[in-house]
Amino acid sequence: MQKVGTIDQKVGTIDQNARTFLQKVGTIDQNVGTFLQKVGTIDQNARTFLQKAGTIDQNVGTFLQKVGTMDQNVGTFLL
């Protein structure tokens, strides 16, 4: 009977360990969810950044066109 009691205790321990393991897996699962949300946020931020970079690029183009116009005006002025 003592051996049966020991087996029963060991099964109980295994059961607890299984529960602990499943809780940890649940925590990992939540952390993966959080990680994926953060990756989504990074992805959105990258898009926003690229949109802003595109705007900066356009502004540089506009600036260079204006410099070209000023250059022409200086040429006209010098004539």
Tab-separated table of N, CA, C and O in Angstrom:
chain	number	residue	atom	x	y	z
A	1	MET	N	0.823	-1.202	0.000
A	1	MET	CA	0.000	0.000	0.000
A	1	MET	C	0.859	1.255	0.000
A	1	MET	O	0.462	2.267	-0.523
A	2	GLN	N	2.027	1.143	0.572
A	2	GLN	CA	2.900	2.310	0.621
A	2	GLN	C	3.360	2.675	-0.788
A	2	GLN	O	3.417	3.836	-1.134
A	3	LYS	N	3.663	1.671	-1.603
A	3	LYS	CA	4.099	1.921	-2.972
A	3	LYS	C	2.981	2.577	-3.778
A	3	LYS	O	3.226	3.448	-4.592
A	4	VAL	N	1.750	2.156	-3.567
A	4	VAL	CA	0.609	2.760	-4.260
A	4	VAL	C	0.512	4.230	-3.873
A	4	VAL	O	0.309	5.098	-4.722
A	5	GLY	N	0.701	4.515	-2.593
A	5	GLY	CA	0.677	5.906	-2.119
A	5	GLY	C	1.780	6.715	-2.778
A	5	GLY	O	1.569	7.847	-3.200
A	6	THR	N	2.974	6.156	-2.914
A	6	THR	CA	4.098	6.854	-3.528
A	6	THR	C	3.813	7.129	-5.000
A	6	THR	O	4.045	8.226	-5.504
A	7	ILE	N	3.272	6.129	-5.698
A	7	ILE	CA	2.911	6.300	-7.122
A	7	ILE	C	1.870	7.408	-7.250
A	7	ILE	O	1.965	8.274	-8.107
A	8	ASP	N	0.883	7.374	-6.344
A	8	ASP	CA	-0.182	8.377	-6.361
A	8	ASP	C	0.402	9.774	-6.156
A	8	ASP	O	0.018	10.731	-6.828
A	9	GLN	N	1.363	9.899	-5.221
A	9	GLN	CA	2.004	11.194	-4.976
A	9	GLN	C	2.771	11.651	-6.218
A	9	GLN	O	2.730	12.817	-6.598
A	10	LYS	N	3.482	10.714	-6.849
A	10	LYS	CA	4.260	11.057	-8.036
A	10	LYS	C	3.345	11.495	-9.179
A	10	LYS	O	3.644	12.433	-9.910
A	11	VAL	N	2.223	10.825	-9.336
A	11	VAL	CA	1.254	11.206	-10.375
A	11	VAL	C	0.726	12.605	-10.089
A	11	VAL	O	0.601	13.431	-10.991
A	12	GLY	N	0.459	12.893	-8.823
A	12	GLY	CA	0.012	14.228	-8.423
A	12	GLY	C	1.065	15.276	-8.753
A	12	GLY	O	0.756	16.365	-9.242
A	13	THR	N	2.332	14.947	-8.513
A	13	THR	CA	3.435	15.869	-8.825
A	13	THR	C	3.529	16.095	-10.322
A	13	THR	O	3.671	17.230	-10.792
A	14	ILE	N	3.432	15.031	-11.095
A	14	ILE	CA	3.453	15.147	-12.559
A	14	ILE	C	2.298	16.037	-13.019
A	14	ILE	O	2.465	16.900	-13.876
A	15	ASP	N	1.119	15.836	-12.405
A	15	ASP	CA	-0.056	16.629	-12.760
A	15	ASP	C	0.190	18.111	-12.480
A	15	ASP	O	-0.126	18.963	-13.307
A	16	GLN	N	0.783	18.414	-11.335
A	16	GLN	CA	1.097	19.807	-11.002
A	16	GLN	C	2.113	20.367	-11.995
A	16	GLN	O	1.984	21.494	-12.459
A	17	ASN	N	3.133	19.580	-12.297
A	17	ASN	CA	4.142	20.020	-13.256
A	17	ASN	C	3.529	20.284	-14.629
A	17	ASN	O	3.899	21.233	-15.308
A	18	ALA	N	2.585	19.442	-15.006
A	18	ALA	CA	1.894	19.632	-16.287
A	18	ALA	C	1.116	20.948	-16.268
A	18	ALA	O	1.142	21.710	-17.244
A	19	ARG	N	0.463	21.231	-15.132
A	19	ARG	CA	-0.282	22.494	-15.022
A	19	ARG	C	0.661	23.693	-15.106
A	19	ARG	O	0.386	24.667	-15.799
A	20	THR	N	1.788	23.601	-14.364
A	20	THR	CA	2.788	24.679	-14.387
A	20	THR	C	3.298	24.877	-15.807
A	20	THR	O	3.418	25.998	-16.286
A	21	PHE	N	3.570	23.768	-16.480
A	21	PHE	CA	4.060	23.829	-17.860
A	21	PHE	C	3.027	24.526	-18.763
A	21	PHE	O	3.383	25.415	-19.540
A	22	LEU	N	1.772	24.138	-18.622
A	22	LEU	CA	0.725	24.736	-19.467
A	22	LEU	C	0.537	26.217	-19.157
A	22	LEU	O	0.280	27.022	-20.053
A	23	GLN	N	0.694	26.599	-17.877
A	23	GLN	CA	0.618	28.015	-17.519
A	23	GLN	C	1.761	28.775	-18.186
A	23	GLN	O	1.564	29.870	-18.715
A	24	LYS	N	2.968	28.179	-18.156
A	24	LYS	CA	4.110	28.831	-18.784
A	24	LYS	C	3.908	28.943	-20.289
A	24	LYS	O	4.243	29.961	-20.895
A	25	VAL	N	3.361	27.906	-20.900
A	25	VAL	CA	3.066	27.951	-22.340
A	25	VAL	C	2.057	29.055	-22.624
A	25	VAL	O	2.207	29.813	-23.583
A	26	GLY	N	1.064	29.199	-21.744
A	26	GLY	CA	0.088	30.286	-21.886
A	26	GLY	C	0.765	31.647	-21.813
A	26	GLY	O	0.459	32.549	-22.593
A	27	THR	N	1.724	31.787	-20.894
A	27	THR	CA	2.470	33.042	-20.751
A	27	THR	C	3.291	33.305	-22.008
A	27	THR	O	3.305	34.416	-22.531
A	28	ILE	N	3.955	32.263	-22.508
A	28	ILE	CA	4.730	32.398	-23.753
A	28	ILE	C	3.800	32.827	-24.883
A	28	ILE	O	4.132	33.710	-25.659
A	29	ASP	N	2.622	32.216	-24.933
A	29	ASP	CA	1.639	32.539	-25.965
A	29	ASP	C	1.245	34.014	-25.895
A	29	ASP	O	1.173	34.696	-26.910
A	30	GLN	N	1.003	34.516	-24.676
A	30	GLN	CA	0.665	35.930	-24.500
A	30	GLN	C	1.829	36.804	-24.944
A	30	GLN	O	1.640	37.819	-25.606
A	31	ASN	N	3.049	36.405	-24.548
A	31	ASN	CA	4.224	37.188	-24.914
A	31	ASN	C	4.410	37.237	-26.423
A	31	ASN	O	4.786	38.272	-26.971
A	32	VAL	N	4.120	36.131	-27.099
A	32	VAL	CA	4.199	36.105	-28.568
A	32	VAL	C	3.162	37.068	-29.143
A	32	VAL	O	3.459	37.835	-30.055
A	33	GLY	N	1.968	37.056	-28.556
A	33	GLY	CA	0.923	37.988	-28.997
A	33	GLY	C	1.375	39.432	-28.833
A	33	GLY	O	1.229	40.244	-29.750
A	34	THR	N	1.958	39.746	-27.677
A	34	THR	CA	2.470	41.096	-27.419
A	34	THR	C	3.568	41.433	-28.412
A	34	THR	O	3.608	42.525	-28.968
A	35	PHE	N	4.466	40.470	-28.638
A	35	PHE	CA	5.567	40.666	-29.586
A	35	PHE	C	5.029	40.967	-30.978
A	35	PHE	O	5.473	41.908	-31.637
A	36	LEU	N	4.033	40.202	-31.396
A	36	LEU	CA	3.474	40.402	-32.739
A	36	LEU	C	2.776	41.759	-32.846
A	36	LEU	O	2.831	42.415	-33.888
A	37	GLN	N	2.128	42.198	-31.753
A	37	GLN	CA	1.518	43.531	-31.752
A	37	GLN	C	2.605	44.590	-31.902
A	37	GLN	O	2.440	45.552	-32.646
A	38	LYS	N	3.719	44.418	-31.182
A	38	LYS	CA	4.813	45.384	-31.272
A	38	LYS	C	5.407	45.392	-32.670
A	38	LYS	O	5.739	46.458	-33.200
A	39	VAL	N	5.544	44.216	-33.275
A	39	VAL	CA	6.054	44.142	-34.651
A	39	VAL	C	5.106	44.887	-35.590
A	39	VAL	O	5.543	45.633	-36.454
A	40	GLY	N	3.805	44.723	-35.366
A	40	GLY	CA	2.816	45.457	-36.160
A	40	GLY	C	2.986	46.954	-35.998
A	40	GLY	O	2.913	47.709	-36.973
A	41	THR	N	3.233	47.399	-34.765
A	41	THR	CA	3.449	48.821	-34.491
A	41	THR	C	4.712	49.304	-35.189
A	41	THR	O	4.727	50.369	-35.807
A	42	ILE	N	5.787	48.501	-35.101
A	42	ILE	CA	7.039	48.855	-35.781
A	42	ILE	C	6.781	48.970	-37.276
A	42	ILE	O	7.241	49.906	-37.926
A	43	ASP	N	6.005	48.028	-37.817
A	43	ASP	CA	5.685	48.028	-39.243
A	43	ASP	C	4.945	49.308	-39.622
A	43	ASP	O	5.265	49.940	-40.617
A	44	GLN	N	3.963	49.708	-38.800
A	44	GLN	CA	3.230	50.949	-39.055
A	44	GLN	C	4.170	52.145	-38.981
A	44	GLN	O	4.117	53.046	-39.808
A	45	ASN	N	5.045	52.148	-37.959
A	45	ASN	CA	5.983	53.255	-37.797
A	45	ASN	C	6.931	53.338	-38.987
A	45	ASN	O	7.271	54.433	-39.432
A	46	ALA	N	7.339	52.177	-39.497
A	46	ALA	CA	8.220	52.162	-40.672
A	46	ALA	C	7.492	52.774	-41.865
A	46	ALA	O	8.069	53.562	-42.623
A	47	ARG	N	6.211	52.433	-42.021
A	47	ARG	CA	5.424	53.007	-43.120
A	47	ARG	C	5.322	54.514	-42.979
A	47	ARG	O	5.509	55.257	-43.943
A	48	THR	N	5.013	54.973	-41.753
A	48	THR	CA	4.922	56.408	-41.486
A	48	THR	C	6.254	57.076	-41.797
A	48	THR	O	6.300	58.129	-42.432
A	49	PHE	N	7.347	56.446	-41.351
A	49	PHE	CA	8.675	56.985	-41.603
A	49	PHE	C	8.936	57.093	-43.105
A	49	PHE	O	9.409	58.129	-43.584
A	50	LEU	N	8.598	56.036	-43.831
A	50	LEU	CA	8.835	56.042	-45.280
A	50	LEU	C	7.965	57.092	-45.975
A	50	LEU	O	8.401	57.736	-46.932
A	51	GLN	N	6.736	57.287	-45.480
A	51	GLN	CA	5.885	58.334	-46.039
A	51	GLN	C	6.517	59.697	-45.794
A	51	GLN	O	6.559	60.547	-46.681
A	52	LYS	N	7.022	59.901	-44.574
A	52	LYS	CA	7.665	61.177	-44.249
A	52	LYS	C	8.930	61.358	-45.079
A	52	LYS	O	9.209	62.462	-45.548
A	53	ALA	N	9.693	60.271	-45.245
A	53	ALA	CA	10.903	60.340	-46.067
A	53	ALA	C	10.535	60.722	-47.502
A	53	ALA	O	11.223	61.526	-48.135
A	54	GLY	N	9.422	60.180	-47.989
A	54	GLY	CA	8.937	60.549	-49.322
A	54	GLY	C	8.600	62.026	-49.398
A	54	GLY	O	8.918	62.704	-50.381
A	55	THR	N	7.969	62.551	-48.357
A	55	THR	CA	7.634	63.979	-48.293
A	55	THR	C	8.902	64.816	-48.273
A	55	THR	O	9.014	65.816	-48.984
A	56	ILE	N	9.878	64.385	-47.445
A	56	ILE	CA	11.168	65.098	-47.394
A	56	ILE	C	11.797	65.090	-48.783
A	56	ILE	O	12.292	66.102	-49.260
A	57	ASP	N	11.749	63.917	-49.440
A	57	ASP	CA	12.321	63.769	-50.782
A	57	ASP	C	11.654	64.744	-51.748
A	57	ASP	O	12.327	65.406	-52.527
A	58	GLN	N	10.332	64.851	-51.680
A	58	GLN	CA	9.607	65.791	-52.537
A	58	GLN	C	10.034	67.219	-52.231
A	58	GLN	O	10.254	68.023	-53.120
A	59	ASN	N	10.145	67.518	-50.927
A	59	ASN	CA	10.534	68.869	-50.521
A	59	ASN	C	11.931	69.212	-51.023
A	59	ASN	O	12.189	70.348	-51.433
A	60	VAL	N	12.835	68.221	-50.991
A	60	VAL	CA	14.185	68.447	-51.511
A	60	VAL	C	14.105	68.727	-53.002
A	60	VAL	O	14.759	69.653	-53.504
A	61	GLY	N	13.264	67.953	-53.692
A	61	GLY	CA	13.068	68.188	-55.133
A	61	GLY	C	12.568	69.597	-55.390
A	61	GLY	O	13.079	70.302	-56.272
A	62	THR	N	11.577	70.028	-54.621
A	62	THR	CA	11.028	71.380	-54.754
A	62	THR	C	12.107	72.413	-54.467
A	62	THR	O	12.257	73.399	-55.196
A	63	PHE	N	12.884	72.156	-53.404
A	63	PHE	CA	13.969	73.055	-53.031
A	63	PHE	C	14.971	73.181	-54.179
A	63	PHE	O	15.378	74.293	-54.551
A	64	LEU	N	15.342	72.036	-54.756
A	64	LEU	CA	16.325	72.055	-55.848
A	64	LEU	C	15.764	72.779	-57.080
A	64	LEU	O	16.493	73.483	-57.771
A	65	GLN	N	14.459	72.620	-57.327
A	65	GLN	CA	13.841	73.349	-58.440
A	65	GLN	C	13.918	74.848	-58.189
A	65	GLN	O	14.229	75.634	-59.081
A	66	LYS	N	13.660	75.242	-56.937
A	66	LYS	CA	13.722	76.663	-56.585
A	66	LYS	C	15.147	77.184	-56.721
A	66	LYS	O	15.365	78.309	-57.185
A	67	VAL	N	16.134	76.361	-56.294
A	67	VAL	CA	17.535	76.759	-56.443
A	67	VAL	C	17.847	76.950	-57.922
A	67	VAL	O	18.510	77.923	-58.309
A	68	GLY	N	17.346	76.044	-58.754
A	68	GLY	CA	17.541	76.167	-60.208
A	68	GLY	C	16.930	77.455	-60.734
A	68	GLY	O	17.540	78.158	-61.538
A	69	THR	N	15.733	77.791	-60.255
A	69	THR	CA	15.064	79.030	-60.667
A	69	THR	C	15.879	80.223	-60.209
A	69	THR	O	16.087	81.184	-60.964
A	70	MET	N	16.392	80.178	-58.967
A	70	MET	CA	17.226	81.272	-58.455
A	70	MET	C	18.481	81.395	-59.319
A	70	MET	O	18.913	82.489	-59.652
A	71	ASP	N	19.034	80.241	-59.695
A	71	ASP	CA	20.237	80.217	-60.524
A	71	ASP	C	19.957	80.901	-61.862
A	71	ASP	O	20.754	81.713	-62.330
A	72	GLN	N	18.799	80.586	-62.448
A	72	GLN	CA	18.414	81.224	-63.719
A	72	GLN	C	18.229	82.734	-63.510
A	72	GLN	O	18.671	83.538	-64.332
A	73	ASN	N	17.591	83.113	-62.399
A	73	ASN	CA	17.348	84.520	-62.107
A	73	ASN	C	18.681	85.279	-61.924
A	73	ASN	O	18.821	86.408	-62.380
A	74	VAL	N	19.642	84.609	-61.272
A	74	VAL	CA	20.956	85.233	-61.101
A	74	VAL	C	21.606	85.435	-62.482
A	74	VAL	O	22.179	86.482	-62.766
A	75	GLY	N	21.458	84.408	-63.340
A	75	GLY	CA	21.989	84.513	-64.706
A	75	GLY	C	21.337	85.668	-65.429
A	75	GLY	O	22.017	86.467	-66.096
A	76	THR	N	20.022	85.805	-65.299
A	76	THR	CA	19.305	86.908	-65.942
A	76	THR	C	19.769	88.235	-65.365
A	76	THR	O	20.012	89.195	-66.077
A	77	PHE	N	19.951	88.255	-64.037
A	77	PHE	CA	20.400	89.453	-63.354
A	77	PHE	C	21.783	89.865	-63.867
A	77	PHE	O	22.058	91.032	-64.120
A	78	LEU	N	22.673	88.859	-64.031
A	78	LEU	CA	24.025	89.154	-64.469
A	78	LEU	C	24.063	89.641	-65.912
A	78	LEU	O	24.939	90.431	-66.291
A	79	LEU	N	23.074	89.180	-66.730
A	79	LEU	CA	23.009	89.647	-68.110
A	79	LEU	C	22.603	91.111	-68.100
A	79	LEU	O	23.052	91.962	-68.776
